[in-house]
Every structure is written in structure tokens, then in C-alpha cells.
Amino acid sequence: MKDEACIFCKIANGVIPSTTVYEDEDFRVILDLGPASRGHALILPKSHFRDLCEADPLLTAKIFPLAGKIGAAMKQGLGASGFNVVQNNGASAGQTVFHLHIHVIPRYEDGPAMVSWTPEKADTEELAKTASMIKKALKITR
Ligand code: AMP
Ligand code: ZN
């Protein structure tokens, strides 16, 4: 499935050139044009899905193994000491390009610092109530 108006469809399928570090029949992995750190990569499925909720699970099952492979190459090839796997769904979550993509962001001992949040104090009752709302949507009755 391709979307003619989608820039990541064009990049993933080689219609628009990119700095590609990996390609197979399902994915192209490119370097981000606005990197959070040196080597920041994007895993782009060649098929168009808006986000994780719409994507084919047979395809998404392949993403974590690939992200691990790319992250290991960042450690070996770039001297990264770790990496983050980040995936935004929806504008409120920071998604700006509405073609499923996965950020693999190498991290280095000397920074830059990123991908952090300020933890709030969780209330036990509130946690239980929130969990029941999610479980209801998942149709889990236990
Ligand atoms: P997100 O905010 O999760 O939707 O991420 C979109 C990412 O795509 C951003 O990090 C952008 O820097 C990156 N990006 C947008 N257009 C291009 C492009 N043509 N080539 C490479 N990276 C891009
Ligand atoms: Zn697309």
C-alpha cells in the first residue's frame, strides 16, 4: 500500500533519495535530516500505515529485531554507548510525519541529553481506575 502524497512512501521506496543505511523487502532505514544525535536513524516501512494502530502486526513484529540490529551497529560503528527506540503516534505524541516510522537514536557518554520526562507521584486508586479503563478497551474482564 502506497500513498502518493506521502513523503516517507517516496523515500522508503527510493523515489526520493535519502541517506540509506539498510534496506530489505519491508523496510528502508535512513538517517534523519534533523538528528537528535549523530547517527539518528528512522526505520521506514515500505508500505504506508499512518501509525502503529493501523499497521499490519506481521510487519510490526519485524521492527524490534531490526531496531536492535541498527542499534548494535550504532554501538559498534559509531561508538554509541546506548540507544533509544522512539515511536510517536498522533500529533499530541509528537508525530509530524503520518507514515509509521521508528526513531533509533544513538546515545553517547558525553551527550546530548534527551528523551526524558519528569515522573509524577502515582496514586494507587487512580492507577487502578486508569488500568480498568484500558482493560475495558482491551476487552479484558479479569
Ligand atoms: P516524528 O516527529 O516522529 O513524526 O518524526 C519525523 C522525523 O522525520 C523528524 O525527526 C524529522 O527530522 C524527520 N524527517 C522529516 N522529513 C525527512 C526527510 N525528508 N528525510 C529524513 N528525515 C526527515
Ligand atoms: Zn506513506
PDB file of C-alpha atoms and ligand atoms in Angstrom:
ATOM      1  CA  MET A   1       0.000   0.000   0.000  1.00  0.00           C
ATOM      2  CA  LYS A   2       1.479   3.376  -1.025  1.00  0.00           C
ATOM      3  CA  ASP A   3       0.138   6.892  -0.537  1.00  0.00           C
ATOM      4  CA  GLU A   4       1.008   9.160  -3.473  1.00  0.00           C
ATOM      5  CA  ALA A   5       1.021  12.246  -1.239  1.00  0.00           C
ATOM      6  CA  CYS A   6       3.277  10.739   1.432  1.00  0.00           C
ATOM      7  CA  ILE A   7       6.942  11.769   1.508  1.00  0.00           C
ATOM      8  CA  PHE A   8       8.013   8.730   3.558  1.00  0.00           C
ATOM      9  CA  CYS A   9       6.346   6.399   0.997  1.00  0.00           C
ATOM     10  CA  LYS A  10       8.509   8.063  -1.638  1.00  0.00           C
ATOM     11  CA  ILE A  11      11.685   7.883   0.458  1.00  0.00           C
ATOM     12  CA  ALA A  12      11.061   4.301   1.621  1.00  0.00           C
ATOM     13  CA  ASN A  13      10.518   3.140  -1.956  1.00  0.00           C
ATOM     14  CA  GLY A  14      13.504   5.017  -3.386  1.00  0.00           C
ATOM     15  CA  VAL A  15      11.502   7.613  -5.366  1.00  0.00           C
ATOM     16  CA  ILE A  16      13.149  10.400  -3.335  1.00  0.00           C
ATOM     17  CA  PRO A  17      16.824   9.869  -2.445  1.00  0.00           C
ATOM     18  CA  SER A  18      17.897   9.500   1.172  1.00  0.00           C
ATOM     19  CA  THR A  19      20.959   8.592   3.193  1.00  0.00           C
ATOM     20  CA  THR A  20      20.152   4.908   3.498  1.00  0.00           C
ATOM     21  CA  VAL A  21      21.988   2.677   5.968  1.00  0.00           C
ATOM     22  CA  TYR A  22      19.909  -0.503   5.496  1.00  0.00           C
ATOM     23  CA  GLU A  23      17.234  -1.874   3.171  1.00  0.00           C
ATOM     24  CA  ASP A  24      15.289  -5.115   2.853  1.00  0.00           C
ATOM     25  CA  GLU A  25      11.981  -6.073   1.236  1.00  0.00           C
ATOM     26  CA  ASP A  26       9.887  -4.490   4.016  1.00  0.00           C
ATOM     27  CA  PHE A  27      11.935  -1.548   5.303  1.00  0.00           C
ATOM     28  CA  ARG A  28      14.375   1.209   4.455  1.00  0.00           C
ATOM     29  CA  VAL A  29      16.430   2.695   7.278  1.00  0.00           C
ATOM     30  CA  ILE A  30      17.593   6.267   6.672  1.00  0.00           C
ATOM     31  CA  LEU A  31      19.428   8.953   8.591  1.00  0.00           C
ATOM     32  CA  ASP A  32      17.139  11.655   9.993  1.00  0.00           C
ATOM     33  CA  LEU A  33      17.612  15.102   8.409  1.00  0.00           C
ATOM     34  CA  GLY A  34      17.083  16.744  11.811  1.00  0.00           C
ATOM     35  CA  PRO A  35      19.113  14.400  14.015  1.00  0.00           C
ATOM     36  CA  ALA A  36      18.816  14.380  17.805  1.00  0.00           C
ATOM     37  CA  SER A  37      22.323  12.912  17.900  1.00  0.00           C
ATOM     38  CA  ARG A  38      24.930  11.704  15.401  1.00  0.00           C
ATOM     39  CA  GLY A  39      23.550   8.689  13.522  1.00  0.00           C
ATOM     40  CA  HIS A  40      19.847   9.242  14.428  1.00  0.00           C
ATOM     41  CA  ALA A  41      18.068   6.808  12.110  1.00  0.00           C
ATOM     42  CA  LEU A  42      14.481   6.256  11.008  1.00  0.00           C
ATOM     43  CA  ILE A  43      13.084   2.824  10.191  1.00  0.00           C
ATOM     44  CA  LEU A  44      10.544   3.334   7.400  1.00  0.00           C
ATOM     45  CA  PRO A  45       8.198   0.535   6.341  1.00  0.00           C
ATOM     46  CA  LYS A  46       7.856   0.445   2.547  1.00  0.00           C
ATOM     47  CA  SER A  47       4.073   0.097   2.953  1.00  0.00           C
ATOM     48  CA  HIS A  48       2.013   3.048   4.106  1.00  0.00           C
ATOM     49  CA  PHE A  49       0.474   2.875   7.568  1.00  0.00           C
ATOM     50  CA  ARG A  50      -0.451   6.048   9.430  1.00  0.00           C
ATOM     51  CA  ASP A  51       0.710   4.772  12.804  1.00  0.00           C
ATOM     52  CA  LEU A  52       1.210   1.711  14.975  1.00  0.00           C
ATOM     53  CA  CYS A  53      -2.541   1.194  15.500  1.00  0.00           C
ATOM     54  CA  GLU A  54      -3.154   0.883  11.769  1.00  0.00           C
ATOM     55  CA  ALA A  55      -0.105  -1.204  10.920  1.00  0.00           C
ATOM     56  CA  ASP A  56      -0.079  -4.887   9.981  1.00  0.00           C
ATOM     57  CA  PRO A  57       1.112  -6.873  13.055  1.00  0.00           C
ATOM     58  CA  LEU A  58       3.022  -9.228  10.762  1.00  0.00           C
ATOM     59  CA  LEU A  59       5.079  -6.218   9.711  1.00  0.00           C
ATOM     60  CA  THR A  60       5.434  -4.591  13.122  1.00  0.00           C
ATOM     61  CA  ALA A  61       6.696  -7.894  14.565  1.00  0.00           C
ATOM     62  CA  LYS A  62       9.809  -7.333  12.480  1.00  0.00           C
ATOM     63  CA  ILE A  63      10.516  -3.860  13.833  1.00  0.00           C
ATOM     64  CA  PHE A  64      12.116  -4.624  17.209  1.00  0.00           C
ATOM     65  CA  PRO A  65      14.590  -7.155  15.798  1.00  0.00           C
ATOM     66  CA  LEU A  66      15.563  -4.601  13.143  1.00  0.00           C
ATOM     67  CA  ALA A  67      15.827  -1.766  15.684  1.00  0.00           C
ATOM     68  CA  GLY A  68      18.134  -3.969  17.775  1.00  0.00           C
ATOM     69  CA  LYS A  69      20.290  -4.688  14.749  1.00  0.00           C
ATOM     70  CA  ILE A  70      20.570  -0.994  13.858  1.00  0.00           C
ATOM     71  CA  GLY A  71      21.271  -0.047  17.486  1.00  0.00           C
ATOM     72  CA  ALA A  72      24.026  -2.654  17.736  1.00  0.00           C
ATOM     73  CA  ALA A  73      25.576  -1.228  14.551  1.00  0.00           C
ATOM     74  CA  MET A  74      25.454   2.256  16.094  1.00  0.00           C
ATOM     75  CA  LYS A  75      27.325   0.966  19.128  1.00  0.00           C
ATOM     76  CA  GLN A  76      29.891  -0.892  17.062  1.00  0.00           C
ATOM     77  CA  GLY A  77      30.223   1.556  14.188  1.00  0.00           C
ATOM     78  CA  LEU A  78      29.763   4.917  15.870  1.00  0.00           C
ATOM     79  CA  GLY A  79      30.940   4.221  19.402  1.00  0.00           C
ATOM     80  CA  ALA A  80      27.487   4.896  20.873  1.00  0.00           C
ATOM     81  CA  SER A  81      27.148   3.686  24.458  1.00  0.00           C
ATOM     82  CA  GLY A  82      23.393   3.070  24.124  1.00  0.00           C
ATOM     83  CA  PHE A  83      20.382   3.971  22.036  1.00  0.00           C
ATOM     84  CA  ASN A  84      16.702   4.892  22.355  1.00  0.00           C
ATOM     85  CA  VAL A  85      13.919   3.404  20.254  1.00  0.00           C
ATOM     86  CA  VAL A  86      11.178   6.037  19.976  1.00  0.00           C
ATOM     87  CA  GLN A  87       7.949   5.866  18.023  1.00  0.00           C
ATOM     88  CA  ASN A  88       5.376   8.654  18.019  1.00  0.00           C
ATOM     89  CA  ASN A  89       1.663   8.041  17.369  1.00  0.00           C
ATOM     90  CA  GLY A  90      -0.537  11.084  16.812  1.00  0.00           C
ATOM     91  CA  ALA A  91       0.183  14.803  16.785  1.00  0.00           C
ATOM     92  CA  SER A  92      -0.161  15.050  20.577  1.00  0.00           C
ATOM     93  CA  ALA A  93       2.621  12.467  20.863  1.00  0.00           C
ATOM     94  CA  GLY A  94       4.879  14.485  18.590  1.00  0.00           C
ATOM     95  CA  GLN A  95       4.187  12.685  15.317  1.00  0.00           C
ATOM     96  CA  THR A  96       4.792  15.093  12.439  1.00  0.00           C
ATOM     97  CA  VAL A  97       5.010  12.692   9.501  1.00  0.00           C
ATOM     98  CA  PHE A  98       1.969  10.441   9.303  1.00  0.00           C
ATOM     99  CA  HIS A  99       3.667   7.370   7.865  1.00  0.00           C
ATOM    100  CA  LEU A 100       4.670   4.895  10.580  1.00  0.00           C
ATOM    101  CA  HIS A 101       8.337   5.302  11.447  1.00  0.00           C
ATOM    102  CA  ILE A 102      10.606   4.335  14.282  1.00  0.00           C
ATOM    103  CA  HIS A 103      13.418   6.522  15.573  1.00  0.00           C
ATOM    104  CA  VAL A 104      16.629   4.761  16.589  1.00  0.00           C
ATOM    105  CA  ILE A 105      18.668   7.371  18.424  1.00  0.00           C
ATOM    106  CA  PRO A 106      22.239   6.614  19.424  1.00  0.00           C
ATOM    107  CA  ARG A 107      23.337   7.893  22.827  1.00  0.00           C
ATOM    108  CA  TYR A 108      26.857   8.883  23.748  1.00  0.00           C
ATOM    109  CA  GLU A 109      28.575   9.194  27.116  1.00  0.00           C
ATOM    110  CA  ASP A 110      29.125  12.926  26.512  1.00  0.00           C
ATOM    111  CA  GLY A 111      25.516  13.641  25.464  1.00  0.00           C
ATOM    112  CA  PRO A 112      23.363  15.234  24.268  1.00  0.00           C
ATOM    113  CA  ALA A 113      20.776  14.507  26.993  1.00  0.00           C
ATOM    114  CA  MET A 114      17.251  13.806  25.747  1.00  0.00           C
ATOM    115  CA  VAL A 115      14.210  11.510  25.807  1.00  0.00           C
ATOM    116  CA  SER A 116      13.356  12.246  29.406  1.00  0.00           C
ATOM    117  CA  TRP A 117      10.299  13.177  31.448  1.00  0.00           C
ATOM    118  CA  THR A 118       9.555  14.326  34.961  1.00  0.00           C
ATOM    119  CA  PRO A 119       7.940  11.467  36.919  1.00  0.00           C
ATOM    120  CA  GLU A 120       4.843  12.395  38.914  1.00  0.00           C
ATOM    121  CA  LYS A 121       3.625  10.622  42.059  1.00  0.00           C
ATOM    122  CA  ALA A 122       1.132   7.858  41.206  1.00  0.00           C
ATOM    123  CA  ASP A 123      -1.965   7.397  43.379  1.00  0.00           C
ATOM    124  CA  THR A 124      -2.880   3.711  43.878  1.00  0.00           C
ATOM    125  CA  GLU A 125      -6.621   4.258  43.399  1.00  0.00           C
ATOM    126  CA  GLU A 126      -6.037   6.361  40.323  1.00  0.00           C
ATOM    127  CA  LEU A 127      -3.721   3.670  38.881  1.00  0.00           C
ATOM    128  CA  ALA A 128      -6.420   1.009  39.403  1.00  0.00           C
ATOM    129  CA  LYS A 129      -9.086   3.212  37.794  1.00  0.00           C
ATOM    130  CA  THR A 130      -6.833   4.006  34.829  1.00  0.00           C
ATOM    131  CA  ALA A 131      -5.935   0.325  34.417  1.00  0.00           C
ATOM    132  CA  SER A 132      -9.606  -0.683  34.399  1.00  0.00           C
ATOM    133  CA  MET A 133     -10.332   1.838  31.630  1.00  0.00           C
ATOM    134  CA  ILE A 134      -7.514   0.444  29.469  1.00  0.00           C
ATOM    135  CA  LYS A 135      -8.511  -3.159  30.228  1.00  0.00           C
ATOM    136  CA  LYS A 136     -12.120  -2.413  29.278  1.00  0.00           C
ATOM    137  CA  ALA A 137     -10.915  -1.119  25.911  1.00  0.00           C
ATOM    138  CA  LEU A 138      -8.763  -4.270  25.572  1.00  0.00           C
ATOM    139  CA  LYS A 139     -11.853  -6.342  26.451  1.00  0.00           C
ATOM    140  CA  ILE A 140     -10.030  -7.937  29.394  1.00  0.00           C
ATOM    141  CA  THR A 141     -12.536  -8.867  32.113  1.00  0.00           C
ATOM    142  CA  ARG A 142     -10.148 -10.178  34.837  1.00  0.00           C
TER     143      ARG A 142
HETATM  144  P1  AMP B   1       8.053  12.369  14.045  1.00  0.00           P
HETATM  145  O1  AMP B   1       8.095  13.677  14.786  1.00  0.00           O
HETATM  146  O2  AMP B   1       8.111  11.176  14.937  1.00  0.00           O
HETATM  147  O3  AMP B   1       6.888  12.320  13.060  1.00  0.00           O
HETATM  148  O4  AMP B   1       9.401  12.316  13.241  1.00  0.00           O
HETATM  149  C1  AMP B   1       9.583  12.806  11.963  1.00  0.00           C
HETATM  150  C2  AMP B   1      11.070  12.831  11.747  1.00  0.00           C
HETATM  151  O5  AMP B   1      11.317  12.804  10.360  1.00  0.00           O
HETATM  152  C3  AMP B   1      11.765  14.074  12.300  1.00  0.00           C
HETATM  153  O6  AMP B   1      12.810  13.669  13.190  1.00  0.00           O
HETATM  154  C4  AMP B   1      12.313  14.762  11.060  1.00  0.00           C
HETATM  155  O7  AMP B   1      13.570  15.354  11.282  1.00  0.00           O
HETATM  156  C5  AMP B   1      12.415  13.612  10.081  1.00  0.00           C
HETATM  157  N1  AMP B   1      12.290  13.949   8.669  1.00  0.00           N
HETATM  158  C6  AMP B   1      11.295  14.648   8.083  1.00  0.00           C
HETATM  159  N2  AMP B   1      11.481  14.696   6.747  1.00  0.00           N
HETATM  160  C7  AMP B   1      12.608  13.990   6.487  1.00  0.00           C
HETATM  161  C8  AMP B   1      13.328  13.663   5.300  1.00  0.00           C
HETATM  162  N3  AMP B   1      12.921  14.082   4.098  1.00  0.00           N
HETATM  163  N4  AMP B   1      14.441  12.913   5.415  1.00  0.00           N
HETATM  164  C9  AMP B   1      14.868  12.500   6.630  1.00  0.00           C
HETATM  165  N5  AMP B   1      14.237  12.767   7.781  1.00  0.00           N
HETATM  166  C10 AMP B   1      13.131  13.504   7.726  1.00  0.00           C
HETATM  167 ZN    ZN B   2       3.475   6.727   3.400  1.00  0.00          ZN
END
